[in-house]
Amino acid sequence: MIVLTYPANIEEGKFSLPEGVKVPASARIFILVVTDDEARPVVHMRSPRLAHPEQAKDFVKTFTREEDDA
Amino acid sequence: MLDYERDNYYSPAPIAIVTLRNPLDHHRTIQVKLLIDPGSDITLLPKWALDFIGVSAQPTTYELEAFDGTRSHAQTVVVDVMFLKVVADGVVLQTLDAVGTLGRDILAGHVIVLDGPNSRWYSGLANSAE
């Protein structure tokens, strides 16, 4: 199962998706309510880079081959 | 090989289907779509997916800078990222965006061919796991 989320608008009790978002007619839709305590500063950017490039070493990964992933 | 996604992007975009796994409970997994973004230093994973598998962010934050100089902070998270039969373990960052970003920290373990003229991408060998 692939789960995708999009910000939704609610007006007079009716939900609507942002312009340009297409959802298949057969899709199962769940409503996720985000409360105010989740409203922390968030990242909304593409191609972000570290403001302090020397920190890149903190993100070095260990790669292991596995046979049962997607 | 996957076709670029056209529905939610003005310009067709290479999207990877990646499995996220709770490192403390391997039964808790979820598949998400991530934008393949070699311009990104690091990988950003959507919070909703991390919540789904019970992985919480850590208090440590890193400062990020966008192409226009905008700066933000993002919390770290420890999660297994499974992509093209390779598991990458280590620290990534969390975003509240609906779709995350597959950055160079994980792309470094793969050979990815972006076939722009045919709007598709495909993988080569995962050199770090050989």
JSON list of N, CA and C in Angstrom, two decimals, chain A residues 1-7 19-22 32 38-53 55 58-70, chain B residues 7-8 19 21 31 37 40-42 44 47-48 62-65 71-74 82-89 91-92 95-99 101 105-106 109 126 128 130:
[
{"chain": "A", "resi": 1, "resn": "MET", "atom": "N", "xyz": [0.84, -1.18, 0.00]},
{"chain": "A", "resi": 1, "resn": "MET", "atom": "CA", "xyz": [0.00, 0.00, 0.00]},
{"chain": "A", "resi": 1, "resn": "MET", "atom": "C", "xyz": [0.89, 1.24, 0.00]},
{"chain": "A", "resi": 2, "resn": "ILE", "atom": "N", "xyz": [0.59, 2.19, -0.84]},
{"chain": "A", "resi": 2, "resn": "ILE", "atom": "CA", "xyz": [1.30, 3.45, -0.86]},
{"chain": "A", "resi": 2, "resn": "ILE", "atom": "C", "xyz": [0.35, 4.51, -0.31]},
{"chain": "A", "resi": 3, "resn": "VAL", "atom": "N", "xyz": [0.81, 5.24, 0.69]},
{"chain": "A", "resi": 3, "resn": "VAL", "atom": "CA", "xyz": [-0.01, 6.27, 1.32]},
{"chain": "A", "resi": 3, "resn": "VAL", "atom": "C", "xyz": [0.56, 7.64, 0.96]},
{"chain": "A", "resi": 4, "resn": "LEU", "atom": "N", "xyz": [-0.27, 8.48, 0.41]},
{"chain": "A", "resi": 4, "resn": "LEU", "atom": "CA", "xyz": [0.13, 9.83, 0.06]},
{"chain": "A", "resi": 4, "resn": "LEU", "atom": "C", "xyz": [-0.72, 10.81, 0.84]},
{"chain": "A", "resi": 5, "resn": "THR", "atom": "N", "xyz": [-0.14, 11.92, 1.28]},
{"chain": "A", "resi": 5, "resn": "THR", "atom": "CA", "xyz": [-0.93, 12.94, 1.97]},
{"chain": "A", "resi": 5, "resn": "THR", "atom": "C", "xyz": [-0.80, 14.26, 1.24]},
{"chain": "A", "resi": 6, "resn": "TYR", "atom": "N", "xyz": [-1.86, 15.02, 1.29]},
{"chain": "A", "resi": 6, "resn": "TYR", "atom": "CA", "xyz": [-1.88, 16.34, 0.69]},
{"chain": "A", "resi": 6, "resn": "TYR", "atom": "C", "xyz": [-2.56, 17.29, 1.67]},
{"chain": "A", "resi": 7, "resn": "PRO", "atom": "N", "xyz": [-2.18, 18.55, 1.68]},
{"chain": "A", "resi": 7, "resn": "PRO", "atom": "CA", "xyz": [-2.92, 19.50, 2.50]},
{"chain": "A", "resi": 7, "resn": "PRO", "atom": "C", "xyz": [-4.32, 19.68, 1.91]},
{"chain": "A", "resi": 19, "resn": "GLU", "atom": "N", "xyz": [-5.54, 22.78, -5.84]},
{"chain": "A", "resi": 19, "resn": "GLU", "atom": "CA", "xyz": [-5.63, 22.76, -7.29]},
{"chain": "A", "resi": 19, "resn": "GLU", "atom": "C", "xyz": [-4.45, 21.99, -7.88]},
{"chain": "A", "resi": 20, "resn": "GLY", "atom": "N", "xyz": [-4.73, 21.14, -8.82]},
{"chain": "A", "resi": 20, "resn": "GLY", "atom": "CA", "xyz": [-3.67, 20.39, -9.49]},
{"chain": "A", "resi": 20, "resn": "GLY", "atom": "C", "xyz": [-3.44, 19.00, -8.95]},
{"chain": "A", "resi": 21, "resn": "VAL", "atom": "N", "xyz": [-3.97, 18.71, -7.76]},
{"chain": "A", "resi": 21, "resn": "VAL", "atom": "CA", "xyz": [-3.80, 17.38, -7.18]},
{"chain": "A", "resi": 21, "resn": "VAL", "atom": "C", "xyz": [-4.88, 16.46, -7.75]},
{"chain": "A", "resi": 22, "resn": "LYS", "atom": "N", "xyz": [-4.45, 15.35, -8.32]},
{"chain": "A", "resi": 22, "resn": "LYS", "atom": "CA", "xyz": [-5.39, 14.39, -8.90]},
{"chain": "A", "resi": 22, "resn": "LYS", "atom": "C", "xyz": [-5.37, 13.11, -8.08]},
{"chain": "A", "resi": 32, "resn": "LEU", "atom": "N", "xyz": [-6.69, 13.02, 8.02]},
{"chain": "A", "resi": 32, "resn": "LEU", "atom": "CA", "xyz": [-5.70, 13.16, 9.06]},
{"chain": "A", "resi": 32, "resn": "LEU", "atom": "C", "xyz": [-5.80, 14.58, 9.61]},
{"chain": "A", "resi": 38, "resn": "GLU", "atom": "N", "xyz": [1.32, 20.43, 16.63]},
{"chain": "A", "resi": 38, "resn": "GLU", "atom": "CA", "xyz": [2.22, 19.93, 15.59]},
{"chain": "A", "resi": 38, "resn": "GLU", "atom": "C", "xyz": [2.74, 21.07, 14.71]},
{"chain": "A", "resi": 39, "resn": "ALA", "atom": "N", "xyz": [2.26, 22.27, 14.99]},
{"chain": "A", "resi": 39, "resn": "ALA", "atom": "CA", "xyz": [2.60, 23.38, 14.10]},
{"chain": "A", "resi": 39, "resn": "ALA", "atom": "C", "xyz": [3.95, 23.98, 14.44]},
{"chain": "A", "resi": 40, "resn": "ARG", "atom": "N", "xyz": [4.98, 23.17, 14.31]},
{"chain": "A", "resi": 40, "resn": "ARG", "atom": "CA", "xyz": [6.34, 23.64, 14.55]},
{"chain": "A", "resi": 40, "resn": "ARG", "atom": "C", "xyz": [6.93, 24.15, 13.24]},
{"chain": "A", "resi": 41, "resn": "PRO", "atom": "N", "xyz": [8.06, 24.84, 13.33]},
{"chain": "A", "resi": 41, "resn": "PRO", "atom": "CA", "xyz": [8.72, 25.26, 12.09]},
{"chain": "A", "resi": 41, "resn": "PRO", "atom": "C", "xyz": [8.99, 24.05, 11.21]},
{"chain": "A", "resi": 42, "resn": "VAL", "atom": "N", "xyz": [8.67, 24.14, 9.95]},
{"chain": "A", "resi": 42, "resn": "VAL", "atom": "CA", "xyz": [8.80, 22.99, 9.06]},
{"chain": "A", "resi": 42, "resn": "VAL", "atom": "C", "xyz": [9.64, 23.36, 7.84]},
{"chain": "A", "resi": 43, "resn": "VAL", "atom": "N", "xyz": [10.11, 22.31, 7.19]},
{"chain": "A", "resi": 43, "resn": "VAL", "atom": "CA", "xyz": [10.90, 22.49, 5.99]},
{"chain": "A", "resi": 43, "resn": "VAL", "atom": "C", "xyz": [9.99, 22.35, 4.77]},
{"chain": "A", "resi": 44, "resn": "HIS", "atom": "N", "xyz": [9.89, 23.38, 3.96]},
{"chain": "A", "resi": 44, "resn": "HIS", "atom": "CA", "xyz": [9.16, 23.32, 2.71]},
{"chain": "A", "resi": 44, "resn": "HIS", "atom": "C", "xyz": [10.10, 23.79, 1.61]},
{"chain": "A", "resi": 45, "resn": "MET", "atom": "N", "xyz": [11.01, 22.94, 1.24]},
{"chain": "A", "resi": 45, "resn": "MET", "atom": "CA", "xyz": [11.97, 23.39, 0.24]},
{"chain": "A", "resi": 45, "resn": "MET", "atom": "C", "xyz": [12.43, 22.20, -0.59]},
{"chain": "A", "resi": 46, "resn": "ARG", "atom": "N", "xyz": [12.84, 22.51, -1.80]},
{"chain": "A", "resi": 46, "resn": "ARG", "atom": "CA", "xyz": [13.42, 21.49, -2.66]},
{"chain": "A", "resi": 46, "resn": "ARG", "atom": "C", "xyz": [14.91, 21.74, -2.76]},
{"chain": "A", "resi": 47, "resn": "SER", "atom": "N", "xyz": [15.62, 20.67, -3.03]},
{"chain": "A", "resi": 47, "resn": "SER", "atom": "CA", "xyz": [17.08, 20.73, -3.13]},
{"chain": "A", "resi": 47, "resn": "SER", "atom": "C", "xyz": [17.72, 21.47, -1.96]},
{"chain": "A", "resi": 48, "resn": "PRO", "atom": "N", "xyz": [17.34, 21.11, -0.74]},
{"chain": "A", "resi": 48, "resn": "PRO", "atom": "CA", "xyz": [17.95, 21.80, 0.39]},
{"chain": "A", "resi": 48, "resn": "PRO", "atom": "C", "xyz": [19.41, 21.38, 0.56]},
{"chain": "A", "resi": 49, "resn": "ARG", "atom": "N", "xyz": [20.20, 22.31, 1.02]},
{"chain": "A", "resi": 49, "resn": "ARG", "atom": "CA", "xyz": [21.57, 21.96, 1.36]},
{"chain": "A", "resi": 49, "resn": "ARG", "atom": "C", "xyz": [21.80, 22.36, 2.81]},
{"chain": "A", "resi": 50, "resn": "LEU", "atom": "N", "xyz": [22.77, 21.73, 3.41]},
{"chain": "A", "resi": 50, "resn": "LEU", "atom": "CA", "xyz": [23.07, 22.03, 4.80]},
{"chain": "A", "resi": 50, "resn": "LEU", "atom": "C", "xyz": [23.65, 23.44, 4.89]},
{"chain": "A", "resi": 51, "resn": "ALA", "atom": "N", "xyz": [23.13, 24.23, 5.80]},
{"chain": "A", "resi": 51, "resn": "ALA", "atom": "CA", "xyz": [23.66, 25.58, 5.99]},
{"chain": "A", "resi": 51, "resn": "ALA", "atom": "C", "xyz": [25.10, 25.53, 6.47]},
{"chain": "A", "resi": 52, "resn": "HIS", "atom": "N", "xyz": [25.46, 24.44, 7.10]},
{"chain": "A", "resi": 52, "resn": "HIS", "atom": "CA", "xyz": [26.83, 24.24, 7.56]},
{"chain": "A", "resi": 52, "resn": "HIS", "atom": "C", "xyz": [27.35, 22.96, 6.90]},
{"chain": "A", "resi": 53, "resn": "PRO", "atom": "N", "xyz": [27.98, 23.09, 5.73]},
{"chain": "A", "resi": 53, "resn": "PRO", "atom": "CA", "xyz": [28.33, 21.91, 4.92]},
{"chain": "A", "resi": 53, "resn": "PRO", "atom": "C", "xyz": [29.19, 20.89, 5.66]},
{"chain": "A", "resi": 55, "resn": "GLN", "atom": "N", "xyz": [28.68, 19.61, 8.27]},
{"chain": "A", "resi": 55, "resn": "GLN", "atom": "CA", "xyz": [27.83, 18.64, 8.97]},
{"chain": "A", "resi": 55, "resn": "GLN", "atom": "C", "xyz": [27.45, 17.46, 8.09]},
{"chain": "A", "resi": 58, "resn": "ASP", "atom": "N", "xyz": [27.77, 13.91, 9.25]},
{"chain": "A", "resi": 58, "resn": "ASP", "atom": "CA", "xyz": [26.81, 13.33, 10.19]},
{"chain": "A", "resi": 58, "resn": "ASP", "atom": "C", "xyz": [25.77, 12.46, 9.48]},
{"chain": "A", "resi": 59, "resn": "PHE", "atom": "N", "xyz": [25.69, 12.61, 8.16]},
{"chain": "A", "resi": 59, "resn": "PHE", "atom": "CA", "xyz": [24.64, 11.92, 7.41]},
{"chain": "A", "resi": 59, "resn": "PHE", "atom": "C", "xyz": [25.18, 10.80, 6.52]},
{"chain": "A", "resi": 60, "resn": "VAL", "atom": "N", "xyz": [26.42, 10.44, 6.74]},
{"chain": "A", "resi": 60, "resn": "VAL", "atom": "CA", "xyz": [27.00, 9.32, 5.98]},
{"chain": "A", "resi": 60, "resn": "VAL", "atom": "C", "xyz": [26.28, 8.04, 6.38]},
{"chain": "A", "resi": 61, "resn": "LYS", "atom": "N", "xyz": [25.90, 7.25, 5.39]},
{"chain": "A", "resi": 61, "resn": "LYS", "atom": "CA", "xyz": [25.10, 6.05, 5.62]},
{"chain": "A", "resi": 61, "resn": "LYS", "atom": "C", "xyz": [25.93, 4.78, 5.51]},
{"chain": "A", "resi": 62, "resn": "THR", "atom": "N", "xyz": [25.42, 3.74, 6.15]},
{"chain": "A", "resi": 62, "resn": "THR", "atom": "CA", "xyz": [25.92, 2.40, 5.94]},
{"chain": "A", "resi": 62, "resn": "THR", "atom": "C", "xyz": [24.92, 1.69, 5.02]},
{"chain": "A", "resi": 63, "resn": "PHE", "atom": "N", "xyz": [25.43, 1.12, 3.92]},
{"chain": "A", "resi": 63, "resn": "PHE", "atom": "CA", "xyz": [24.55, 0.47, 2.95]},
{"chain": "A", "resi": 63, "resn": "PHE", "atom": "C", "xyz": [24.70, -1.04, 3.05]},
{"chain": "A", "resi": 64, "resn": "THR", "atom": "N", "xyz": [23.56, -1.72, 3.12]},
{"chain": "A", "resi": 64, "resn": "THR", "atom": "CA", "xyz": [23.55, -3.17, 3.22]},
{"chain": "A", "resi": 64, "resn": "THR", "atom": "C", "xyz": [22.55, -3.72, 2.22]},
{"chain": "A", "resi": 65, "resn": "ARG", "atom": "N", "xyz": [22.98, -4.69, 1.43]},
{"chain": "A", "resi": 65, "resn": "ARG", "atom": "CA", "xyz": [22.05, -5.27, 0.46]},
{"chain": "A", "resi": 65, "resn": "ARG", "atom": "C", "xyz": [21.05, -6.16, 1.17]},
{"chain": "A", "resi": 66, "resn": "GLU", "atom": "N", "xyz": [19.79, -6.02, 0.78]},
{"chain": "A", "resi": 66, "resn": "GLU", "atom": "CA", "xyz": [18.73, -6.86, 1.34]},
{"chain": "A", "resi": 66, "resn": "GLU", "atom": "C", "xyz": [17.82, -7.27, 0.20]},
{"chain": "A", "resi": 67, "resn": "GLU", "atom": "N", "xyz": [17.25, -8.44, 0.31]},
{"chain": "A", "resi": 67, "resn": "GLU", "atom": "CA", "xyz": [16.54, -9.01, -0.84]},
{"chain": "A", "resi": 67, "resn": "GLU", "atom": "C", "xyz": [15.04, -8.74, -0.84]},
{"chain": "A", "resi": 68, "resn": "ASP", "atom": "N", "xyz": [14.49, -8.28, 0.28]},
{"chain": "A", "resi": 68, "resn": "ASP", "atom": "CA", "xyz": [13.03, -8.23, 0.35]},
{"chain": "A", "resi": 68, "resn": "ASP", "atom": "C", "xyz": [12.50, -6.82, 0.45]},
{"chain": "A", "resi": 69, "resn": "ASP", "atom": "N", "xyz": [13.14, -5.84, -0.21]},
{"chain": "A", "resi": 69, "resn": "ASP", "atom": "CA", "xyz": [12.56, -4.50, -0.18]},
{"chain": "A", "resi": 69, "resn": "ASP", "atom": "C", "xyz": [11.83, -4.22, -1.47]},
{"chain": "A", "resi": 70, "resn": "ALA", "atom": "N", "xyz": [11.41, -2.96, -1.63]},
{"chain": "A", "resi": 70, "resn": "ALA", "atom": "CA", "xyz": [10.59, -2.62, -2.80]},
{"chain": "A", "resi": 70, "resn": "ALA", "atom": "C", "xyz": [11.44, -2.43, -4.03]},
{"chain": "B", "resi": 7, "resn": "ASP", "atom": "N", "xyz": [1.57, 13.79, -12.70]},
{"chain": "B", "resi": 7, "resn": "ASP", "atom": "CA", "xyz": [0.31, 14.31, -12.17]},
{"chain": "B", "resi": 7, "resn": "ASP", "atom": "C", "xyz": [0.48, 15.52, -11.25]},
{"chain": "B", "resi": 8, "resn": "ASN", "atom": "N", "xyz": [1.45, 15.46, -10.37]},
{"chain": "B", "resi": 8, "resn": "ASN", "atom": "CA", "xyz": [1.56, 16.50, -9.35]},
{"chain": "B", "resi": 8, "resn": "ASN", "atom": "C", "xyz": [2.79, 17.38, -9.53]},
{"chain": "B", "resi": 19, "resn": "THR", "atom": "N", "xyz": [10.88, 2.09, 0.84]},
{"chain": "B", "resi": 19, "resn": "THR", "atom": "CA", "xyz": [10.30, 1.52, 2.04]},
{"chain": "B", "resi": 19, "resn": "THR", "atom": "C", "xyz": [11.03, 2.07, 3.26]},
{"chain": "B", "resi": 21, "resn": "ARG", "atom": "N", "xyz": [11.52, 1.69, 7.34]},
{"chain": "B", "resi": 21, "resn": "ARG", "atom": "CA", "xyz": [11.36, 0.62, 8.34]},
{"chain": "B", "resi": 21, "resn": "ARG", "atom": "C", "xyz": [11.83, 1.11, 9.70]},
{"chain": "B", "resi": 31, "resn": "GLN", "atom": "N", "xyz": [5.62, 2.16, 2.60]},
{"chain": "B", "resi": 31, "resn": "GLN", "atom": "CA", "xyz": [6.18, 2.61, 1.33]},
{"chain": "B", "resi": 31, "resn": "GLN", "atom": "C", "xyz": [5.76, 4.06, 1.08]},
{"chain": "B", "resi": 37, "resn": "ASP", "atom": "N", "xyz": [16.37, 13.65, -5.82]},
{"chain": "B", "resi": 37, "resn": "ASP", "atom": "CA", "xyz": [16.87, 15.03, -5.90]},
{"chain": "B", "resi": 37, "resn": "ASP", "atom": "C", "xyz": [18.37, 15.07, -5.64]},
{"chain": "B", "resi": 40, "resn": "SER", "atom": "N", "xyz": [19.95, 17.82, -3.49]},
{"chain": "B", "resi": 40, "resn": "SER", "atom": "CA", "xyz": [19.73, 17.89, -2.06]},
{"chain": "B", "resi": 40, "resn": "SER", "atom": "C", "xyz": [20.88, 17.22, -1.32]},
{"chain": "B", "resi": 41, "resn": "ASP", "atom": "N", "xyz": [21.46, 17.92, -0.36]},
{"chain": "B", "resi": 41, "resn": "ASP", "atom": "CA", "xyz": [22.55, 17.33, 0.43]},
{"chain": "B", "resi": 41, "resn": "ASP", "atom": "C", "xyz": [22.09, 16.09, 1.18]},
{"chain": "B", "resi": 42, "resn": "ILE", "atom": "N", "xyz": [20.86, 16.15, 1.67]},
{"chain": "B", "resi": 42, "resn": "ILE", "atom": "CA", "xyz": [20.40, 15.12, 2.59]},
{"chain": "B", "resi": 42, "resn": "ILE", "atom": "C", "xyz": [18.98, 14.68, 2.23]},
{"chain": "B", "resi": 44, "resn": "LEU", "atom": "N", "xyz": [15.10, 14.00, 3.17]},
{"chain": "B", "resi": 44, "resn": "LEU", "atom": "CA", "xyz": [14.03, 14.47, 4.04]},
{"chain": "B", "resi": 44, "resn": "LEU", "atom": "C", "xyz": [12.86, 13.50, 3.93]},
{"chain": "B", "resi": 47, "resn": "LYS", "atom": "N", "xyz": [6.90, 13.36, 7.90]},
{"chain": "B", "resi": 47, "resn": "LYS", "atom": "CA", "xyz": [6.57, 13.00, 9.29]},
{"chain": "B", "resi": 47, "resn": "LYS", "atom": "C", "xyz": [5.41, 12.03, 9.36]},
{"chain": "B", "resi": 48, "resn": "TRP", "atom": "N", "xyz": [4.41, 12.19, 8.48]},
{"chain": "B", "resi": 48, "resn": "TRP", "atom": "CA", "xyz": [3.25, 11.31, 8.57]},
{"chain": "B", "resi": 48, "resn": "TRP", "atom": "C", "xyz": [3.64, 9.85, 8.41]},
{"chain": "B", "resi": 62, "resn": "TYR", "atom": "N", "xyz": [19.04, 20.40, 12.42]},
{"chain": "B", "resi": 62, "resn": "TYR", "atom": "CA", "xyz": [20.05, 20.90, 11.49]},
{"chain": "B", "resi": 62, "resn": "TYR", "atom": "C", "xyz": [19.45, 22.06, 10.71]},
{"chain": "B", "resi": 63, "resn": "GLU", "atom": "N", "xyz": [20.30, 23.01, 10.40]},
{"chain": "B", "resi": 63, "resn": "GLU", "atom": "CA", "xyz": [19.85, 24.17, 9.64]},
{"chain": "B", "resi": 63, "resn": "GLU", "atom": "C", "xyz": [20.05, 23.90, 8.15]},
{"chain": "B", "resi": 64, "resn": "LEU", "atom": "N", "xyz": [19.00, 24.16, 7.39]},
{"chain": "B", "resi": 64, "resn": "LEU", "atom": "CA", "xyz": [19.03, 23.94, 5.94]},
{"chain": "B", "resi": 64, "resn": "LEU", "atom": "C", "xyz": [18.86, 25.27, 5.22]},
{"chain": "B", "resi": 65, "resn": "GLU", "atom": "N", "xyz": [19.40, 25.31, 4.02]},
{"chain": "B", "resi": 65, "resn": "GLU", "atom": "CA", "xyz": [19.29, 26.52, 3.21]},
{"chain": "B", "resi": 65, "resn": "GLU", "atom": "C", "xyz": [18.78, 26.15, 1.83]},
{"chain": "B", "resi": 71, "resn": "ARG", "atom": "N", "xyz": [16.25, 29.90, 5.08]},
{"chain": "B", "resi": 71, "resn": "ARG", "atom": "CA", "xyz": [16.77, 28.92, 6.03]},
{"chain": "B", "resi": 71, "resn": "ARG", "atom": "C", "xyz": [15.66, 28.35, 6.90]},
{"chain": "B", "resi": 72, "resn": "SER", "atom": "N", "xyz": [15.78, 27.06, 7.20]},
{"chain": "B", "resi": 72, "resn": "SER", "atom": "CA", "xyz": [14.83, 26.37, 8.07]},
{"chain": "B", "resi": 72, "resn": "SER", "atom": "C", "xyz": [15.61, 25.39, 8.93]},
{"chain": "B", "resi": 73, "resn": "HIS", "atom": "N", "xyz": [14.92, 24.89, 9.93]},
{"chain": "B", "resi": 73, "resn": "HIS", "atom": "CA", "xyz": [15.51, 23.85, 10.77]},
{"chain": "B", "resi": 73, "resn": "HIS", "atom": "C", "xyz": [14.68, 22.58, 10.63]},
{"chain": "B", "resi": 74, "resn": "ALA", "atom": "N", "xyz": [15.35, 21.44, 10.65]},
{"chain": "B", "resi": 74, "resn": "ALA", "atom": "CA", "xyz": [14.67, 20.16, 10.57]},
{"chain": "B", "resi": 74, "resn": "ALA", "atom": "C", "xyz": [15.24, 19.23, 11.63]},
{"chain": "B", "resi": 82, "resn": "MET", "atom": "N", "xyz": [14.93, 1.73, 2.75]},
{"chain": "B", "resi": 82, "resn": "MET", "atom": "CA", "xyz": [15.16, 0.58, 1.86]},
{"chain": "B", "resi": 82, "resn": "MET", "atom": "C", "xyz": [14.80, 1.00, 0.44]},
{"chain": "B", "resi": 83, "resn": "PHE", "atom": "N", "xyz": [15.82, 0.99, -0.42]},
{"chain": "B", "resi": 83, "resn": "PHE", "atom": "CA", "xyz": [15.64, 1.47, -1.78]},
{"chain": "B", "resi": 83, "resn": "PHE", "atom": "C", "xyz": [16.46, 0.60, -2.71]},
{"chain": "B", "resi": 84, "resn": "LEU", "atom": "N", "xyz": [15.82, 0.02, -3.69]},
{"chain": "B", "resi": 84, "resn": "LEU", "atom": "CA", "xyz": [16.49, -0.80, -4.69]},
{"chain": "B", "resi": 84, "resn": "LEU", "atom": "C", "xyz": [17.31, -1.91, -4.04]},
{"chain": "B", "resi": 85, "resn": "LYS", "atom": "N", "xyz": [16.67, -2.62, -3.12]},
{"chain": "B", "resi": 85, "resn": "LYS", "atom": "CA", "xyz": [17.26, -3.78, -2.46]},
{"chain": "B", "resi": 85, "resn": "LYS", "atom": "C", "xyz": [18.48, -3.44, -1.60]},
{"chain": "B", "resi": 86, "resn": "VAL", "atom": "N", "xyz": [18.60, -2.19, -1.24]},
{"chain": "B", "resi": 86, "resn": "VAL", "atom": "CA", "xyz": [19.69, -1.76, -0.36]},
{"chain": "B", "resi": 86, "resn": "VAL", "atom": "C", "xyz": [19.09, -1.02, 0.82]},
{"chain": "B", "resi": 87, "resn": "VAL", "atom": "N", "xyz": [19.55, -1.38, 2.01]},
{"chain": "B", "resi": 87, "resn": "VAL", "atom": "CA", "xyz": [19.11, -0.69, 3.22]},
{"chain": "B", "resi": 87, "resn": "VAL", "atom": "C", "xyz": [20.18, 0.33, 3.62]},
{"chain": "B", "resi": 88, "resn": "ALA", "atom": "N", "xyz": [19.75, 1.57, 3.78]},
{"chain": "B", "resi": 88, "resn": "ALA", "atom": "CA", "xyz": [20.63, 2.61, 4.27]},
{"chain": "B", "resi": 88, "resn": "ALA", "atom": "C", "xyz": [20.22, 2.92, 5.71]},
{"chain": "B", "resi": 89, "resn": "ASP", "atom": "N", "xyz": [21.16, 2.75, 6.64]},
{"chain": "B", "resi": 89, "resn": "ASP", "atom": "CA", "xyz": [20.82, 3.13, 8.00]},
{"chain": "B", "resi": 89, "resn": "ASP", "atom": "C", "xyz": [21.68, 4.29, 8.46]},
{"chain": "B", "resi": 91, "resn": "VAL", "atom": "N", "xyz": [21.24, 8.61, 10.10]},
{"chain": "B", "resi": 91, "resn": "VAL", "atom": "CA", "xyz": [20.39, 9.76, 10.42]},
{"chain": "B", "resi": 91, "resn": "VAL", "atom": "C", "xyz": [19.90, 10.43, 9.15]},
{"chain": "B", "resi": 92, "resn": "VAL", "atom": "N", "xyz": [18.62, 10.75, 9.13]},
{"chain": "B", "resi": 92, "resn": "VAL", "atom": "CA", "xyz": [18.05, 11.58, 8.07]},
{"chain": "B", "resi": 92, "resn": "VAL", "atom": "C", "xyz": [17.26, 12.70, 8.75]},
{"chain": "B", "resi": 95, "resn": "THR", "atom": "N", "xyz": [10.48, 16.09, 7.56]},
{"chain": "B", "resi": 95, "resn": "THR", "atom": "CA", "xyz": [9.77, 17.24, 7.01]},
{"chain": "B", "resi": 95, "resn": "THR", "atom": "C", "xyz": [8.28, 17.03, 7.20]},
{"chain": "B", "resi": 96, "resn": "LEU", "atom": "N", "xyz": [7.53, 18.11, 7.27]},
{"chain": "B", "resi": 96, "resn": "LEU", "atom": "CA", "xyz": [6.07, 18.00, 7.30]},
{"chain": "B", "resi": 96, "resn": "LEU", "atom": "C", "xyz": [5.48, 18.08, 5.90]},
{"chain": "B", "resi": 97, "resn": "ASP", "atom": "N", "xyz": [6.32, 18.20, 4.90]},
{"chain": "B", "resi": 97, "resn": "ASP", "atom": "CA", "xyz": [5.82, 18.13, 3.53]},
{"chain": "B", "resi": 97, "resn": "ASP", "atom": "C", "xyz": [5.21, 16.76, 3.27]},
{"chain": "B", "resi": 98, "resn": "ALA", "atom": "N", "xyz": [4.26, 16.71, 2.34]},
{"chain": "B", "resi": 98, "resn": "ALA", "atom": "CA", "xyz": [3.61, 15.44, 2.03]},
{"chain": "B", "resi": 98, "resn": "ALA", "atom": "C", "xyz": [4.57, 14.48, 1.35]},
{"chain": "B", "resi": 99, "resn": "VAL", "atom": "N", "xyz": [5.42, 15.00, 0.51]},
{"chain": "B", "resi": 99, "resn": "VAL", "atom": "CA", "xyz": [6.37, 14.17, -0.23]},
{"chain": "B", "resi": 99, "resn": "VAL", "atom": "C", "xyz": [7.78, 14.56, 0.17]},
{"chain": "B", "resi": 101, "resn": "THR", "atom": "N", "xyz": [12.18, 13.91, 0.10]},
{"chain": "B", "resi": 101, "resn": "THR", "atom": "CA", "xyz": [13.26, 14.06, -0.87]},
{"chain": "B", "resi": 101, "resn": "THR", "atom": "C", "xyz": [14.31, 12.99, -0.64]},
{"chain": "B", "resi": 105, "resn": "ASP", "atom": "N", "xyz": [22.83, 11.78, 0.29]},
{"chain": "B", "resi": 105, "resn": "ASP", "atom": "CA", "xyz": [23.35, 10.88, 1.32]},
{"chain": "B", "resi": 105, "resn": "ASP", "atom": "C", "xyz": [22.95, 9.44, 1.05]},
{"chain": "B", "resi": 106, "resn": "ILE", "atom": "N", "xyz": [21.77, 9.24, 0.47]},
{"chain": "B", "resi": 106, "resn": "ILE", "atom": "CA", "xyz": [21.33, 7.88, 0.12]},
{"chain": "B", "resi": 106, "resn": "ILE", "atom": "C", "xyz": [21.61, 7.57, -1.34]},
{"chain": "B", "resi": 109, "resn": "GLY", "atom": "N", "xyz": [24.72, 5.61, -2.49]},
{"chain": "B", "resi": 109, "resn": "GLY", "atom": "CA", "xyz": [24.83, 4.16, -2.50]},
{"chain": "B", "resi": 109, "resn": "GLY", "atom": "C", "xyz": [24.27, 3.51, -3.74]},
{"chain": "B", "resi": 126, "resn": "ALA", "atom": "N", "xyz": [24.15, -1.13, -7.09]},
{"chain": "B", "resi": 126, "resn": "ALA", "atom": "CA", "xyz": [24.35, -0.39, -5.84]},
{"chain": "B", "resi": 126, "resn": "ALA", "atom": "C", "xyz": [25.80, -0.62, -5.43]},
{"chain": "B", "resi": 128, "resn": "SER", "atom": "N", "xyz": [27.90, 0.55, -3.25]},
{"chain": "B", "resi": 128, "resn": "SER", "atom": "CA", "xyz": [28.36, 0.44, -1.87]},
{"chain": "B", "resi": 128, "resn": "SER", "atom": "C", "xyz": [28.00, -0.89, -1.24]},
{"chain": "B", "resi": 130, "resn": "GLU", "atom": "N", "xyz": [28.10, -3.83, -2.92]},
{"chain": "B", "resi": 130, "resn": "GLU", "atom": "CA", "xyz": [28.68, -4.94, -3.66]},
{"chain": "B", "resi": 130, "resn": "GLU", "atom": "C", "xyz": [29.71, -5.67, -2.81]}
]
